């Protein structure tokens, strides 16, 4: 799950990025409104965490132009502006949720998970495909009831597939999900992680569609 964090307070930004990464999110962090617009139009993020008081372009304007451009990226507004009128403005401008600073990182993560569930149409936090389950809150993966240990990247890759069962994802789409700007991307690494997932979860779980990409088939 790749997030765009938009926050000009470097202490807040740094600590959020650290906490979210520790919990398995891929995080790109920008510190002004213009950079946020450029990032949101060039990468397909799973959600945006948006501060409102930003240099160069106000968060509300960023949100409005995003929606005007037809971008439906889930947006969670993080702000110190806790007046009811500001909250209403943010929601009317197209925000999906709202958190008033200071907030608890655990609550932020629970809200992100709820947003992602809504976006992908999962009603509960456990995603099931056949005998495989992924608990998106605890990040526990089970196959036939047995816990399977996955690395952070393997888990991010599995999540990308499970969010869109039946959809073929290209190597570059998969790369975009598991690497942020600051991460070094070696060659063939997505394929290496796919190989690892097949080893741990069964050779037939992830299908290769020759010349197109990879998928986990939708359940019959
Ligand atoms: Ca700010």
PDB file of N, CA, C and O in Angstrom, residues 27-89:
ATOM      1  N   UNK A  27       5.800   4.784   1.808  1.00  0.00           N
ATOM      2  CA  UNK A  27       5.418   6.180   2.040  1.00  0.00           C
ATOM      3  C   UNK A  27       6.293   7.141   1.237  1.00  0.00           C
ATOM      4  O   UNK A  27       7.518   7.085   1.311  1.00  0.00           O
ATOM      5  N   UNK A  28       5.666   8.013   0.449  1.00  0.00           N
ATOM      6  CA  UNK A  28       6.367   9.137  -0.161  1.00  0.00           C
ATOM      7  C   UNK A  28       5.919  10.386   0.575  1.00  0.00           C
ATOM      8  O   UNK A  28       4.725  10.598   0.776  1.00  0.00           O
ATOM      9  N   UNK A  29       6.881  11.201   0.963  1.00  0.00           N
ATOM     10  CA  UNK A  29       6.561  12.382   1.770  1.00  0.00           C
ATOM     11  C   UNK A  29       6.929  13.646   1.003  1.00  0.00           C
ATOM     12  O   UNK A  29       8.063  13.785   0.543  1.00  0.00           O
ATOM     13  N   UNK A  30       5.979  14.559   0.838  1.00  0.00           N
ATOM     14  CA  UNK A  30       6.254  15.864   0.239  1.00  0.00           C
ATOM     15  C   UNK A  30       5.850  16.949   1.223  1.00  0.00           C
ATOM     16  O   UNK A  30       5.010  16.725   2.100  1.00  0.00           O
ATOM     17  N   UNK A  31       6.457  18.151   1.066  1.00  0.00           N
ATOM     18  CA  UNK A  31       6.285  19.167   2.098  1.00  0.00           C
ATOM     19  C   UNK A  31       5.589  20.437   1.626  1.00  0.00           C
ATOM     20  O   UNK A  31       5.551  21.416   2.358  1.00  0.00           O
ATOM     21  N   UNK A  32       5.070  20.438   0.396  1.00  0.00           N
ATOM     22  CA  UNK A  32       4.276  21.596  -0.002  1.00  0.00           C
ATOM     23  C   UNK A  32       3.175  21.177  -0.974  1.00  0.00           C
ATOM     24  O   UNK A  32       3.188  20.056  -1.499  1.00  0.00           O
ATOM     25  N   UNK A  33       2.230  22.093  -1.193  1.00  0.00           N
ATOM     26  CA  UNK A  33       1.037  21.773  -1.971  1.00  0.00           C
ATOM     27  C   UNK A  33       1.316  21.478  -3.440  1.00  0.00           C
ATOM     28  O   UNK A  33       0.695  20.592  -4.028  1.00  0.00           O
ATOM     29  N   UNK A  34       2.256  22.199  -4.022  1.00  0.00           N
ATOM     30  CA  UNK A  34       2.571  21.960  -5.433  1.00  0.00           C
ATOM     31  C   UNK A  34       3.195  20.584  -5.634  1.00  0.00           C
ATOM     32  O   UNK A  34       2.845  19.862  -6.564  1.00  0.00           O
ATOM     33  N   UNK A  35       4.131  20.253  -4.750  1.00  0.00           N
ATOM     34  CA  UNK A  35       4.782  18.933  -4.836  1.00  0.00           C
ATOM     35  C   UNK A  35       3.735  17.824  -4.688  1.00  0.00           C
ATOM     36  O   UNK A  35       3.824  16.780  -5.334  1.00  0.00           O
ATOM     37  N   UNK A  36       2.730  18.078  -3.849  1.00  0.00           N
ATOM     38  CA  UNK A  36       1.664  17.084  -3.650  1.00  0.00           C
ATOM     39  C   UNK A  36       0.903  16.859  -4.946  1.00  0.00           C
ATOM     40  O   UNK A  36       0.590  15.726  -5.313  1.00  0.00           O
ATOM     41  N   UNK A  37       0.606  17.959  -5.657  1.00  0.00           N
ATOM     42  CA  UNK A  37      -0.136  17.830  -6.919  1.00  0.00           C
ATOM     43  C   UNK A  37       0.661  17.062  -7.961  1.00  0.00           C
ATOM     44  O   UNK A  37       0.123  16.206  -8.668  1.00  0.00           O
ATOM     45  N   UNK A  38       1.957  17.376  -8.049  1.00  0.00           N
ATOM     46  CA  UNK A  38       2.805  16.682  -9.018  1.00  0.00           C
ATOM     47  C   UNK A  38       2.862  15.188  -8.685  1.00  0.00           C
ATOM     48  O   UNK A  38       2.684  14.326  -9.553  1.00  0.00           O
ATOM     49  N   UNK A  39       3.067  14.892  -7.388  1.00  0.00           N
ATOM     50  CA  UNK A  39       3.176  13.485  -6.979  1.00  0.00           C
ATOM     51  C   UNK A  39       1.881  12.739  -7.271  1.00  0.00           C
ATOM     52  O   UNK A  39       1.891  11.648  -7.844  1.00  0.00           O
ATOM     53  N   UNK A  40       0.734  13.345  -6.895  1.00  0.00           N
ATOM     54  CA  UNK A  40      -0.556  12.657  -7.043  1.00  0.00           C
ATOM     55  C   UNK A  40      -0.908  12.423  -8.501  1.00  0.00           C
ATOM     56  O   UNK A  40      -1.648  11.495  -8.824  1.00  0.00           O
ATOM     57  N   UNK A  41      -0.357  13.257  -9.391  1.00  0.00           N
ATOM     58  CA  UNK A  41      -0.699  13.049 -10.796  1.00  0.00           C
ATOM     59  C   UNK A  41       0.284  12.116 -11.484  1.00  0.00           C
ATOM     60  O   UNK A  41       0.061  11.701 -12.610  1.00  0.00           O
ATOM     61  N   UNK A  42       1.381  11.766 -10.810  1.00  0.00           N
ATOM     62  CA  UNK A  42       2.360  10.919 -11.482  1.00  0.00           C
ATOM     63  C   UNK A  42       2.455   9.496 -10.931  1.00  0.00           C
ATOM     64  O   UNK A  42       2.976   8.614 -11.600  1.00  0.00           O
ATOM     65  N   UNK A  43       1.936   9.267  -9.714  1.00  0.00           N
ATOM     66  CA  UNK A  43       2.004   7.929  -9.121  1.00  0.00           C
ATOM     67  C   UNK A  43       0.588   7.523  -8.737  1.00  0.00           C
ATOM     68  O   UNK A  43      -0.191   8.361  -8.297  1.00  0.00           O
ATOM     69  N   UNK A  44       0.239   6.245  -8.910  1.00  0.00           N
ATOM     70  CA  UNK A  44      -1.108   5.866  -8.462  1.00  0.00           C
ATOM     71  C   UNK A  44      -1.052   5.362  -7.010  1.00  0.00           C
ATOM     72  O   UNK A  44      -0.757   4.220  -6.735  1.00  0.00           O
ATOM     73  N   UNK A  45      -1.292   6.286  -6.102  1.00  0.00           N
ATOM     74  CA  UNK A  45      -1.241   5.982  -4.668  1.00  0.00           C
ATOM     75  C   UNK A  45      -2.510   5.267  -4.226  1.00  0.00           C
ATOM     76  O   UNK A  45      -3.543   5.331  -4.899  1.00  0.00           O
ATOM     77  N   UNK A  46      -2.425   4.634  -3.054  1.00  0.00           N
ATOM     78  CA  UNK A  46      -3.612   4.008  -2.486  1.00  0.00           C
ATOM     79  C   UNK A  46      -4.372   4.995  -1.609  1.00  0.00           C
ATOM     80  O   UNK A  46      -5.580   4.873  -1.445  1.00  0.00           O
ATOM     81  N   UNK A  47      -3.658   5.970  -1.043  1.00  0.00           N
ATOM     82  CA  UNK A  47      -4.328   7.011  -0.254  1.00  0.00           C
ATOM     83  C   UNK A  47      -3.377   8.187  -0.048  1.00  0.00           C
ATOM     84  O   UNK A  47      -2.155   8.040  -0.164  1.00  0.00           O
ATOM     85  N   UNK A  48      -3.981   9.354   0.240  1.00  0.00           N
ATOM     86  CA  UNK A  48      -3.184  10.551   0.530  1.00  0.00           C
ATOM     87  C   UNK A  48      -3.516  11.042   1.940  1.00  0.00           C
ATOM     88  O   UNK A  48      -4.679  11.067   2.336  1.00  0.00           O
ATOM     89  N   UNK A  49      -2.470  11.390   2.699  1.00  0.00           N
ATOM     90  CA  UNK A  49      -2.646  12.003   4.014  1.00  0.00           C
ATOM     91  C   UNK A  49      -2.276  13.465   3.840  1.00  0.00           C
ATOM     92  O   UNK A  49      -1.136  13.778   3.528  1.00  0.00           O
ATOM     93  N   UNK A  50      -3.236  14.357   4.019  1.00  0.00           N
ATOM     94  CA  UNK A  50      -3.067  15.737   3.576  1.00  0.00           C
ATOM     95  C   UNK A  50      -3.236  16.743   4.710  1.00  0.00           C
ATOM     96  O   UNK A  50      -4.313  16.876   5.291  1.00  0.00           O
ATOM     97  N   UNK A  51      -2.149  17.438   5.007  1.00  0.00           N
ATOM     98  CA  UNK A  51      -2.217  18.578   5.913  1.00  0.00           C
ATOM     99  C   UNK A  51      -2.872  19.727   5.134  1.00  0.00           C
ATOM    100  O   UNK A  51      -2.790  19.777   3.908  1.00  0.00           O
ATOM    101  N   UNK A  52      -3.537  20.649   5.828  1.00  0.00           N
ATOM    102  CA  UNK A  52      -4.201  21.747   5.101  1.00  0.00           C
ATOM    103  C   UNK A  52      -3.332  22.999   4.995  1.00  0.00           C
ATOM    104  O   UNK A  52      -3.242  23.611   3.947  1.00  0.00           O
ATOM    105  N   UNK A  53      -2.682  23.399   6.120  1.00  0.00           N
ATOM    106  CA  UNK A  53      -1.845  24.591   6.085  1.00  0.00           C
ATOM    107  C   UNK A  53      -0.498  24.250   5.462  1.00  0.00           C
ATOM    108  O   UNK A  53       0.380  23.706   6.127  1.00  0.00           O
ATOM    109  N   UNK A  54      -0.349  24.533   4.163  1.00  0.00           N
ATOM    110  CA  UNK A  54       0.872  24.128   3.442  1.00  0.00           C
ATOM    111  C   UNK A  54       1.453  25.302   2.685  1.00  0.00           C
ATOM    112  O   UNK A  54       0.720  26.148   2.194  1.00  0.00           O
ATOM    113  N   UNK A  55       2.789  25.338   2.530  1.00  0.00           N
ATOM    114  CA  UNK A  55       3.386  26.364   1.672  1.00  0.00           C
ATOM    115  C   UNK A  55       3.081  26.104   0.200  1.00  0.00           C
ATOM    116  O   UNK A  55       2.806  24.961  -0.181  1.00  0.00           O
ATOM    117  N   UNK A  56       3.134  27.159  -0.585  1.00  0.00           N
ATOM    118  CA  UNK A  56       2.984  27.141  -2.055  1.00  0.00           C
ATOM    119  C   UNK A  56       1.556  26.872  -2.530  1.00  0.00           C
ATOM    120  O   UNK A  56       1.116  27.468  -3.496  1.00  0.00           O
ATOM    121  N   UNK A  57       0.845  25.976  -1.901  1.00  0.00           N
ATOM    122  CA  UNK A  57      -0.552  25.775  -2.271  1.00  0.00           C
ATOM    123  C   UNK A  57      -1.268  25.182  -1.072  1.00  0.00           C
ATOM    124  O   UNK A  57      -0.819  24.196  -0.504  1.00  0.00           O
ATOM    125  N   UNK A  58      -2.388  25.773  -0.698  1.00  0.00           N
ATOM    126  CA  UNK A  58      -3.144  25.307   0.457  1.00  0.00           C
ATOM    127  C   UNK A  58      -3.687  23.895   0.211  1.00  0.00           C
ATOM    128  O   UNK A  58      -4.047  23.549  -0.915  1.00  0.00           O
ATOM    129  N   UNK A  59      -3.759  23.107   1.304  1.00  0.00           N
ATOM    130  CA  UNK A  59      -4.242  21.737   1.191  1.00  0.00           C
ATOM    131  C   UNK A  59      -5.639  21.643   0.583  1.00  0.00           C
ATOM    132  O   UNK A  59      -5.920  20.743  -0.216  1.00  0.00           O
ATOM    133  N   UNK A  60      -6.518  22.553   0.958  1.00  0.00           N
ATOM    134  CA  UNK A  60      -7.885  22.536   0.419  1.00  0.00           C
ATOM    135  C   UNK A  60      -7.879  22.732  -1.094  1.00  0.00           C
ATOM    136  O   UNK A  60      -8.659  22.095  -1.810  1.00  0.00           O
ATOM    137  N   UNK A  61      -6.993  23.617  -1.583  1.00  0.00           N
ATOM    138  CA  UNK A  61      -6.903  23.845  -3.035  1.00  0.00           C
ATOM    139  C   UNK A  61      -6.348  22.615  -3.750  1.00  0.00           C
ATOM    140  O   UNK A  61      -6.781  22.276  -4.852  1.00  0.00           O
ATOM    141  N   UNK A  62      -5.388  21.955  -3.087  1.00  0.00           N
ATOM    142  CA  UNK A  62      -4.836  20.721  -3.653  1.00  0.00           C
ATOM    143  C   UNK A  62      -5.961  19.702  -3.825  1.00  0.00           C
ATOM    144  O   UNK A  62      -6.120  19.079  -4.877  1.00  0.00           O
ATOM    145  N   UNK A  63      -6.759  19.571  -2.766  1.00  0.00           N
ATOM    146  CA  UNK A  63      -7.863  18.609  -2.765  1.00  0.00           C
ATOM    147  C   UNK A  63      -8.890  18.944  -3.848  1.00  0.00           C
ATOM    148  O   UNK A  63      -9.324  18.081  -4.607  1.00  0.00           O
ATOM    149  N   UNK A  64      -9.247  20.219  -3.932  1.00  0.00           N
ATOM    150  CA  UNK A  64     -10.247  20.630  -4.925  1.00  0.00           C
ATOM    151  C   UNK A  64      -9.772  20.351  -6.340  1.00  0.00           C
ATOM    152  O   UNK A  64     -10.520  19.835  -7.164  1.00  0.00           O
ATOM    153  N   UNK A  65      -8.498  20.680  -6.627  1.00  0.00           N
ATOM    154  CA  UNK A  65      -8.055  20.476  -8.013  1.00  0.00           C
ATOM    155  C   UNK A  65      -7.906  18.995  -8.331  1.00  0.00           C
ATOM    156  O   UNK A  65      -8.152  18.566  -9.457  1.00  0.00           O
ATOM    157  N   UNK A  66      -7.571  18.215  -7.319  1.00  0.00           N
ATOM    158  CA  UNK A  66      -7.505  16.758  -7.494  1.00  0.00           C
ATOM    159  C   UNK A  66      -8.872  16.225  -7.915  1.00  0.00           C
ATOM    160  O   UNK A  66      -9.003  15.456  -8.870  1.00  0.00           O
ATOM    161  N   UNK A  67      -9.898  16.649  -7.203  1.00  0.00           N
ATOM    162  CA  UNK A  67     -11.260  16.154  -7.492  1.00  0.00           C
ATOM    163  C   UNK A  67     -11.770  16.699  -8.817  1.00  0.00           C
ATOM    164  O   UNK A  67     -12.463  16.000  -9.555  1.00  0.00           O
ATOM    165  N   UNK A  68     -11.414  17.954  -9.105  1.00  0.00           N
ATOM    166  CA  UNK A  68     -11.849  18.520 -10.388  1.00  0.00           C
ATOM    167  C   UNK A  68     -11.240  17.763 -11.560  1.00  0.00           C
ATOM    168  O   UNK A  68     -11.853  17.652 -12.623  1.00  0.00           O
ATOM    169  N   UNK A  69     -10.033  17.242 -11.326  1.00  0.00           N
ATOM    170  CA  UNK A  69      -9.370  16.475 -12.390  1.00  0.00           C
ATOM    171  C   UNK A  69      -9.903  15.047 -12.456  1.00  0.00           C
ATOM    172  O   UNK A  69      -9.433  14.236 -13.250  1.00  0.00           O
ATOM    173  N   UNK A  70     -10.880  14.725 -11.588  1.00  0.00           N
ATOM    174  CA  UNK A  70     -11.486  13.399 -11.620  1.00  0.00           C
ATOM    175  C   UNK A  70     -10.700  12.340 -10.869  1.00  0.00           C
ATOM    176  O   UNK A  70     -10.972  11.153 -10.985  1.00  0.00           O
ATOM    177  N   UNK A  71      -9.702  12.771 -10.079  1.00  0.00           N
ATOM    178  CA  UNK A  71      -8.904  11.827  -9.301  1.00  0.00           C
ATOM    179  C   UNK A  71      -9.659  11.424  -8.031  1.00  0.00           C
ATOM    180  O   UNK A  71     -10.008  12.267  -7.212  1.00  0.00           O
ATOM    181  N   UNK A  72      -9.924  10.116  -7.872  1.00  0.00           N
ATOM    182  CA  UNK A  72     -10.729   9.635  -6.742  1.00  0.00           C
ATOM    183  C   UNK A  72      -9.891   9.023  -5.621  1.00  0.00           C
ATOM    184  O   UNK A  72     -10.404   8.310  -4.765  1.00  0.00           O
ATOM    185  N   UNK A  73      -8.608   9.307  -5.638  1.00  0.00           N
ATOM    186  CA  UNK A  73      -7.699   8.857  -4.582  1.00  0.00           C
ATOM    187  C   UNK A  73      -8.295   9.139  -3.195  1.00  0.00           C
ATOM    188  O   UNK A  73      -8.700  10.273  -2.921  1.00  0.00           O
ATOM    189  N   UNK A  74      -8.366   8.125  -2.304  1.00  0.00           N
ATOM    190  CA  UNK A  74      -8.873   8.389  -0.956  1.00  0.00           C
ATOM    191  C   UNK A  74      -7.986   9.399  -0.218  1.00  0.00           C
ATOM    192  O   UNK A  74      -6.767   9.252  -0.211  1.00  0.00           O
ATOM    193  N   UNK A  75      -8.586  10.418   0.352  1.00  0.00           N
ATOM    194  CA  UNK A  75      -7.822  11.477   1.022  1.00  0.00           C
ATOM    195  C   UNK A  75      -8.259  11.607   2.475  1.00  0.00           C
ATOM    196  O   UNK A  75      -9.442  11.763   2.775  1.00  0.00           O
ATOM    197  N   UNK A  76      -7.265  11.515   3.364  1.00  0.00           N
ATOM    198  CA  UNK A  76      -7.509  11.713   4.790  1.00  0.00           C
ATOM    199  C   UNK A  76      -6.839  13.026   5.182  1.00  0.00           C
ATOM    200  O   UNK A  76      -5.626  13.168   5.051  1.00  0.00           O
ATOM    201  N   UNK A  77      -7.642  13.982   5.626  1.00  0.00           N
ATOM    202  CA  UNK A  77      -7.112  15.297   5.980  1.00  0.00           C
ATOM    203  C   UNK A  77      -6.598  15.275   7.417  1.00  0.00           C
ATOM    204  O   UNK A  77      -7.262  14.779   8.331  1.00  0.00           O
ATOM    205  N   UNK A  78      -5.358  15.776   7.587  1.00  0.00           N
ATOM    206  CA  UNK A  78      -4.739  15.879   8.919  1.00  0.00           C
ATOM    207  C   UNK A  78      -4.542  17.357   9.196  1.00  0.00           C
ATOM    208  O   UNK A  78      -3.810  18.018   8.478  1.00  0.00           O
ATOM    209  N   UNK A  79      -5.179  17.880  10.212  1.00  0.00           N
ATOM    210  CA  UNK A  79      -5.020  19.316  10.386  1.00  0.00           C
ATOM    211  C   UNK A  79      -5.205  19.784  11.812  1.00  0.00           C
ATOM    212  O   UNK A  79      -5.825  19.103  12.627  1.00  0.00           O
ATOM    213  N   UNK A  80      -4.628  20.935  12.076  1.00  0.00           N
ATOM    214  CA  UNK A  80      -4.815  21.557  13.388  1.00  0.00           C
ATOM    215  C   UNK A  80      -6.066  22.429  13.369  1.00  0.00           C
ATOM    216  O   UNK A  80      -6.499  22.909  14.405  1.00  0.00           O
ATOM    217  N   UNK A  81      -6.624  22.642  12.170  1.00  0.00           N
ATOM    218  CA  UNK A  81      -7.833  23.466  12.076  1.00  0.00           C
ATOM    219  C   UNK A  81      -9.021  22.622  12.525  1.00  0.00           C
ATOM    220  O   UNK A  81      -9.537  21.801  11.782  1.00  0.00           O
ATOM    221  N   UNK A  82      -9.437  22.843  13.770  1.00  0.00           N
ATOM    222  CA  UNK A  82     -10.485  21.948  14.261  1.00  0.00           C
ATOM    223  C   UNK A  82     -11.851  22.623  14.359  1.00  0.00           C
ATOM    224  O   UNK A  82     -12.759  22.093  14.944  1.00  0.00           O
ATOM    225  N   UNK A  83     -11.986  23.802  13.743  1.00  0.00           N
ATOM    226  CA  UNK A  83     -13.309  24.423  13.739  1.00  0.00           C
ATOM    227  C   UNK A  83     -14.237  23.605  12.853  1.00  0.00           C
ATOM    228  O   UNK A  83     -13.816  23.044  11.857  1.00  0.00           O
ATOM    229  N   UNK A  84     -15.518  23.530  13.265  1.00  0.00           N
ATOM    230  CA  UNK A  84     -16.487  22.749  12.496  1.00  0.00           C
ATOM    231  C   UNK A  84     -16.518  23.223  11.044  1.00  0.00           C
ATOM    232  O   UNK A  84     -16.530  22.425  10.107  1.00  0.00           O
ATOM    233  N   UNK A  85     -16.468  24.544  10.839  1.00  0.00           N
ATOM    234  CA  UNK A  85     -16.554  25.092   9.473  1.00  0.00           C
ATOM    235  C   UNK A  85     -15.419  24.569   8.600  1.00  0.00           C
ATOM    236  O   UNK A  85     -15.617  24.259   7.429  1.00  0.00           O
ATOM    237  N   UNK A  86     -14.201  24.429   9.175  1.00  0.00           N
ATOM    238  CA  UNK A  86     -13.070  23.922   8.398  1.00  0.00           C
ATOM    239  C   UNK A  86     -13.250  22.447   8.051  1.00  0.00           C
ATOM    240  O   UNK A  86     -12.916  22.014   6.959  1.00  0.00           O
ATOM    241  N   UNK A  87     -13.789  21.701   9.018  1.00  0.00           N
ATOM    242  CA  UNK A  87     -14.014  20.280   8.757  1.00  0.00           C
ATOM    243  C   UNK A  87     -15.032  20.103   7.629  1.00  0.00           C
ATOM    244  O   UNK A  87     -14.846  19.294   6.731  1.00  0.00           O
ATOM    245  N   UNK A  88     -16.108  20.904   7.699  1.00  0.00           N
ATOM    246  CA  UNK A  88     -17.145  20.828   6.673  1.00  0.00           C
ATOM    247  C   UNK A  88     -16.554  21.182   5.309  1.00  0.00           C
ATOM    248  O   UNK A  88     -16.795  20.510   4.308  1.00  0.00           O
ATOM    249  N   UNK A  89     -15.731  22.236   5.274  1.00  0.00           N
ATOM    250  CA  UNK A  89     -15.101  22.654   4.011  1.00  0.00           C
ATOM    251  C   UNK A  89     -14.257  21.528   3.432  1.00  0.00           C
ATOM    252  O   UNK A  89     -14.294  21.264   2.229  1.00  0.00           O
TER     253      UNK A  89
END
